[in-house]
Structure formats: structure tokens, C-alpha cells
mmCIF file with all atom_site columns, C-alpha atoms in Angstrom:
data_model
loop_
_atom_site.group_PDB
_atom_site.id
_atom_site.type_symbol
_atom_site.label_atom_id
_atom_site.label_alt_id
_atom_site.label_comp_id
_atom_site.label_asym_id
_atom_site.label_entity_id
_atom_site.label_seq_id
_atom_site.pdbx_PDB_ins_code
_atom_site.Cartn_x
_atom_site.Cartn_y
_atom_site.Cartn_z
_atom_site.occupancy
_atom_site.B_iso_or_equiv
_atom_site.pdbx_formal_charge
_atom_site.auth_seq_id
_atom_site.auth_comp_id
_atom_site.auth_asym_id
_atom_site.auth_atom_id
_atom_site.pdbx_PDB_model_num
ATOM 1  C CA . MET Z 1 1  ? 38.677 -11.388 38.616 1.00 48.00 ? 734 MET Z CA 1
ATOM 2  C CA . GLU Z 1 2  ? 38.816 -8.177  40.607 1.00 53.00 ? 735 GLU Z CA 1
ATOM 3  C CA . HIS Z 1 3  ? 41.556 -5.572  40.117 1.00 55.00 ? 736 HIS Z CA 1
ATOM 4  C CA . PRO Z 1 4  ? 42.671 -2.868  42.474 1.00 64.00 ? 737 PRO Z CA 1
ATOM 5  C CA . ASN Z 1 5  ? 41.469 0.640   41.517 1.00 83.00 ? 738 ASN Z CA 1
ATOM 6  C CA . TRP Z 1 6  ? 43.551 2.477   38.997 1.00 89.00 ? 739 TRP Z CA 1
ATOM 7  C CA . THR Z 1 7  ? 45.360 5.359   40.735 1.00 92.00 ? 740 THR Z CA 1
ATOM 8  C CA . GLU Z 1 8  ? 47.072 8.590   39.601 1.00 93.00 ? 741 GLU Z CA 1
ATOM 9  C CA . ALA Z 1 9  ? 50.315 6.858   40.459 1.00 95.00 ? 742 ALA Z CA 1
ATOM 10 C CA . ASP Z 1 10 ? 49.476 4.123   37.980 1.00 95.00 ? 743 ASP Z CA 1
ATOM 11 C CA . SER Z 1 11 ? 48.822 6.823   35.284 1.00 94.00 ? 744 SER Z CA 1
ATOM 12 C CA . ARG Z 1 12 ? 52.114 8.544   36.085 1.00 96.00 ? 745 ARG Z CA 1
ATOM 13 C CA . SER Z 1 13 ? 53.997 5.194   35.934 1.00 97.00 ? 746 SER Z CA 1
ATOM 14 C CA . ALA Z 1 14 ? 52.407 4.288   32.610 1.00 96.00 ? 747 ALA Z CA 1
ATOM 15 C CA . LYS Z 1 15 ? 53.270 7.704   31.147 1.00 96.00 ? 748 LYS Z CA 1
ATOM 16 C CA . ARG Z 1 16 ? 56.873 7.274   32.359 1.00 97.00 ? 749 ARG Z CA 1
ATOM 17 C CA . ILE Z 1 17 ? 57.026 3.826   30.792 1.00 98.00 ? 750 ILE Z CA 1
ATOM 18 C CA . TRP Z 1 18 ? 55.720 5.095   27.514 1.00 96.00 ? 751 TRP Z CA 1
ATOM 19 C CA . ALA Z 1 19 ? 58.108 8.109   27.502 1.00 96.00 ? 752 ALA Z CA 1
ATOM 20 C CA . GLU Z 1 20 ? 61.065 5.763   28.084 1.00 97.00 ? 753 GLU Z CA 1
ATOM 21 C CA . TYR Z 1 21 ? 59.876 3.301   25.403 1.00 97.00 ? 754 TYR Z CA 1
ATOM 22 C CA . GLN Z 1 22 ? 59.729 6.110   22.864 1.00 96.00 ? 755 GLN Z CA 1
ATOM 23 C CA . LYS Z 1 23 ? 63.307 7.148   23.688 1.00 96.00 ? 756 LYS Z CA 1
ATOM 24 C CA . GLN Z 1 24 ? 64.609 3.680   23.107 1.00 97.00 ? 757 GLN Z CA 1
ATOM 25 C CA . HIS Z 1 25 ? 62.470 2.554   20.080 1.00 97.00 ? 758 HIS Z CA 1
ATOM 26 C CA . ASP Z 1 26 ? 61.615 4.064   16.651 1.00 96.00 ? 759 ASP Z CA 1
ATOM 27 C CA . ILE Z 1 27 ? 57.833 4.270   16.687 1.00 95.00 ? 760 ILE Z CA 1
ATOM 28 C CA . THR Z 1 28 ? 57.495 5.796   13.260 1.00 95.00 ? 761 THR Z CA 1
ATOM 29 C CA . GLU Z 1 29 ? 55.940 2.689   11.760 1.00 96.00 ? 762 GLU Z CA 1
ATOM 30 C CA . ARG Z 1 30 ? 53.367 2.626   14.593 1.00 97.00 ? 763 ARG Z CA 1
ATOM 31 C CA . ILE Z 1 31 ? 51.971 6.172   14.301 1.00 96.00 ? 764 ILE Z CA 1
ATOM 32 C CA . GLY Z 1 32 ? 48.176 5.958   14.629 1.00 94.00 ? 765 GLY Z CA 1
ATOM 33 C CA . GLN Z 1 33 ? 48.159 2.650   16.394 1.00 96.00 ? 766 GLN Z CA 1
ATOM 34 C CA . THR Z 1 34 ? 47.092 2.174   19.982 1.00 96.00 ? 767 THR Z CA 1
ATOM 35 C CA . ALA Z 1 35 ? 49.615 1.382   22.666 1.00 97.00 ? 768 ALA Z CA 1
ATOM 36 C CA . GLY Z 1 36 ? 48.228 -0.348  25.797 1.00 97.00 ? 769 GLY Z CA 1
ATOM 37 C CA . ILE Z 1 37 ? 50.646 0.063   28.762 1.00 97.00 ? 770 ILE Z CA 1
ATOM 38 C CA . ASP Z 1 38 ? 50.560 -2.064  31.882 1.00 96.00 ? 771 ASP Z CA 1
ATOM 39 C CA . ALA Z 1 39 ? 51.691 0.251   34.689 1.00 95.00 ? 772 ALA Z CA 1
ATOM 40 C CA . LYS Z 1 40 ? 52.575 -2.709  36.939 1.00 93.00 ? 773 LYS Z CA 1
ATOM 41 C CA . SER Z 1 41 ? 54.591 -4.928  34.575 1.00 95.00 ? 774 SER Z CA 1
ATOM 42 C CA . GLY Z 1 42 ? 55.892 -2.205  32.266 1.00 96.00 ? 775 GLY Z CA 1
ATOM 43 C CA . ARG Z 1 43 ? 54.830 -4.190  29.175 1.00 97.00 ? 776 ARG Z CA 1
ATOM 44 C CA . ILE Z 1 44 ? 53.373 -2.510  26.128 1.00 98.00 ? 777 ILE Z CA 1
ATOM 45 C CA . TRP Z 1 45 ? 51.051 -4.038  23.493 1.00 98.00 ? 778 TRP Z CA 1
ATOM 46 C CA . PHE Z 1 46 ? 50.202 -2.486  20.143 1.00 98.00 ? 779 PHE Z CA 1
ATOM 47 C CA . GLY Z 1 47 ? 47.101 -2.777  17.967 1.00 97.00 ? 780 GLY Z CA 1
ATOM 48 C CA . ASP Z 1 48 ? 44.849 -0.884  15.638 1.00 97.00 ? 781 ASP Z CA 1
ATOM 49 C CA . SER Z 1 49 ? 42.446 -0.117  18.548 1.00 96.00 ? 782 SER Z CA 1
ATOM 50 C CA . ALA Z 1 50 ? 42.108 -0.526  22.263 1.00 95.00 ? 783 ALA Z CA 1
ATOM 51 C CA . LEU Z 1 51 ? 39.735 -3.440  21.668 1.00 96.00 ? 784 LEU Z CA 1
ATOM 52 C CA . GLU Z 1 52 ? 42.407 -5.210  19.603 1.00 97.00 ? 785 GLU Z CA 1
ATOM 53 C CA . VAL Z 1 53 ? 44.987 -4.669  22.389 1.00 97.00 ? 786 VAL Z CA 1
ATOM 54 C CA . VAL Z 1 54 ? 42.580 -6.068  24.961 1.00 96.00 ? 787 VAL Z CA 1
ATOM 55 C CA . GLN Z 1 55 ? 41.839 -9.126  22.791 1.00 97.00 ? 788 GLN Z CA 1
ATOM 56 C CA . GLN Z 1 56 ? 45.564 -9.794  22.403 1.00 97.00 ? 789 GLN Z CA 1
ATOM 57 C CA . ARG Z 1 57 ? 45.944 -9.732  26.163 1.00 96.00 ? 790 ARG Z CA 1
ATOM 58 C CA . LEU Z 1 58 ? 42.909 -11.930 26.795 1.00 96.00 ? 791 LEU Z CA 1
ATOM 59 C CA . ALA Z 1 59 ? 44.476 -14.500 24.413 1.00 97.00 ? 792 ALA Z CA 1
ATOM 60 C CA . GLU Z 1 60 ? 47.554 -14.388 26.672 1.00 96.00 ? 793 GLU Z CA 1
ATOM 61 C CA . GLY Z 1 61 ? 45.315 -14.865 29.779 1.00 96.00 ? 794 GLY Z CA 1
ATOM 62 C CA . LEU Z 1 62 ? 45.938 -11.293 30.969 1.00 94.00 ? 795 LEU Z CA 1
ATOM 63 C CA . ASP Z 1 63 ? 43.195 -8.850  32.001 1.00 89.00 ? 796 ASP Z CA 1
ATOM 64 C CA . SER Z 1 64 ? 44.882 -6.290  34.214 1.00 90.00 ? 797 SER Z CA 1
ATOM 65 C CA . PRO Z 1 65 ? 44.045 -2.565  33.725 1.00 92.00 ? 798 PRO Z CA 1
ATOM 66 C CA . LEU Z 1 66 ? 45.840 -0.660  30.964 1.00 95.00 ? 799 LEU Z CA 1
ATOM 67 C CA . PHE Z 1 67 ? 46.666 2.869   30.098 1.00 95.00 ? 800 PHE Z CA 1
ATOM 68 C CA . PHE Z 1 68 ? 46.111 3.604   26.411 1.00 95.00 ? 801 PHE Z CA 1
ATOM 69 C CA . GLU Z 1 69 ? 48.000 6.025   24.196 1.00 95.00 ? 802 GLU Z CA 1
ATOM 70 C CA . ARG Z 1 70 ? 47.519 6.804   20.475 1.00 95.00 ? 803 ARG Z CA 1
ATOM 71 C CA . VAL Z 1 71 ? 50.994 6.568   18.942 1.00 95.00 ? 804 VAL Z CA 1
ATOM 72 C CA . GLY Z 1 72 ? 52.127 9.926   17.597 1.00 91.00 ? 805 GLY Z CA 1
ATOM 73 C CA . TYR Z 1 73 ? 49.254 11.935  19.025 1.00 87.00 ? 806 TYR Z CA 1
ATOM 74 C CA . ALA Z 1 74 ? 48.910 14.163  22.127 1.00 78.00 ? 807 ALA Z CA 1
ATOM 75 C CA . ALA Z 1 75 ? 45.654 12.529  23.246 1.00 73.00 ? 808 ALA Z CA 1
ATOM 76 C CA . TYR Z 1 76 ? 44.113 9.139   22.691 1.00 75.00 ? 809 TYR Z CA 1
ATOM 77 C CA . LEU Z 1 77 ? 40.573 10.459  21.950 1.00 67.00 ? 810 LEU Z CA 1
ATOM 78 C CA . TRP Z 1 78 ? 39.188 13.910  21.334 1.00 62.00 ? 811 TRP Z CA 1
ATOM 79 C CA . LYS Z 1 79 ? 35.602 14.598  22.144 1.00 64.00 ? 812 LYS Z CA 1
ATOM 80 C CA . GLY Z 1 80 ? 33.469 17.523  21.081 1.00 69.00 ? 813 GLY Z CA 1
ATOM 81 C CA . GLY Z 1 81 ? 31.839 19.167  18.128 1.00 64.00 ? 814 GLY Z CA 1
ATOM 82 C CA . ARG Z 1 82 ? 33.509 20.569  15.058 1.00 63.00 ? 815 ARG Z CA 1
ATOM 83 C CA . ARG Z 1 83 ? 33.709 24.255  14.488 1.00 60.00 ? 816 ARG Z CA 1
#
């Protein structure tokens, strides 16, 4: 199944959805988990990894693109050497 290209507008929408979710829900118990945000539907899935989130969605028959956040962290993944 083909999906339209992910756009900057999709990223902005997903970030807005995530910010609103955090205002309305206590996410303390989910710190460190992965949140997968569907920018089109506004739905959010949680799991221990992006792969787990994707597997949950595949089980539901969904495979649309997602925006991932690491709950409680400023970035999902850091890349680079240690100093």
C-alpha cells in the first residue's frame, strides 16, 4: 500500500497532537516509552520501542506513517560519539 509523502505540516500536526495529549493526560508512568503519533487521525500508540508500536498497528490492520516521540525526553534518538 502506498502512502503520501510525509510533510513538514504532518510533523507540525503530530507535535501539536502530542503537546495537547500531554496537557490532558498524566504521562509519568510512560516515561521512557515510545509514542507513535498518527498526524492524520490524531491517534497515539505506546510501546517499549518504535517496532513494538508498529507491530501493534499492523495487528489492527494499520500501516500509515507515524511520528515517534520518546516520552519524557527532548529527542527520540541521539546520535554521535561520547566525550
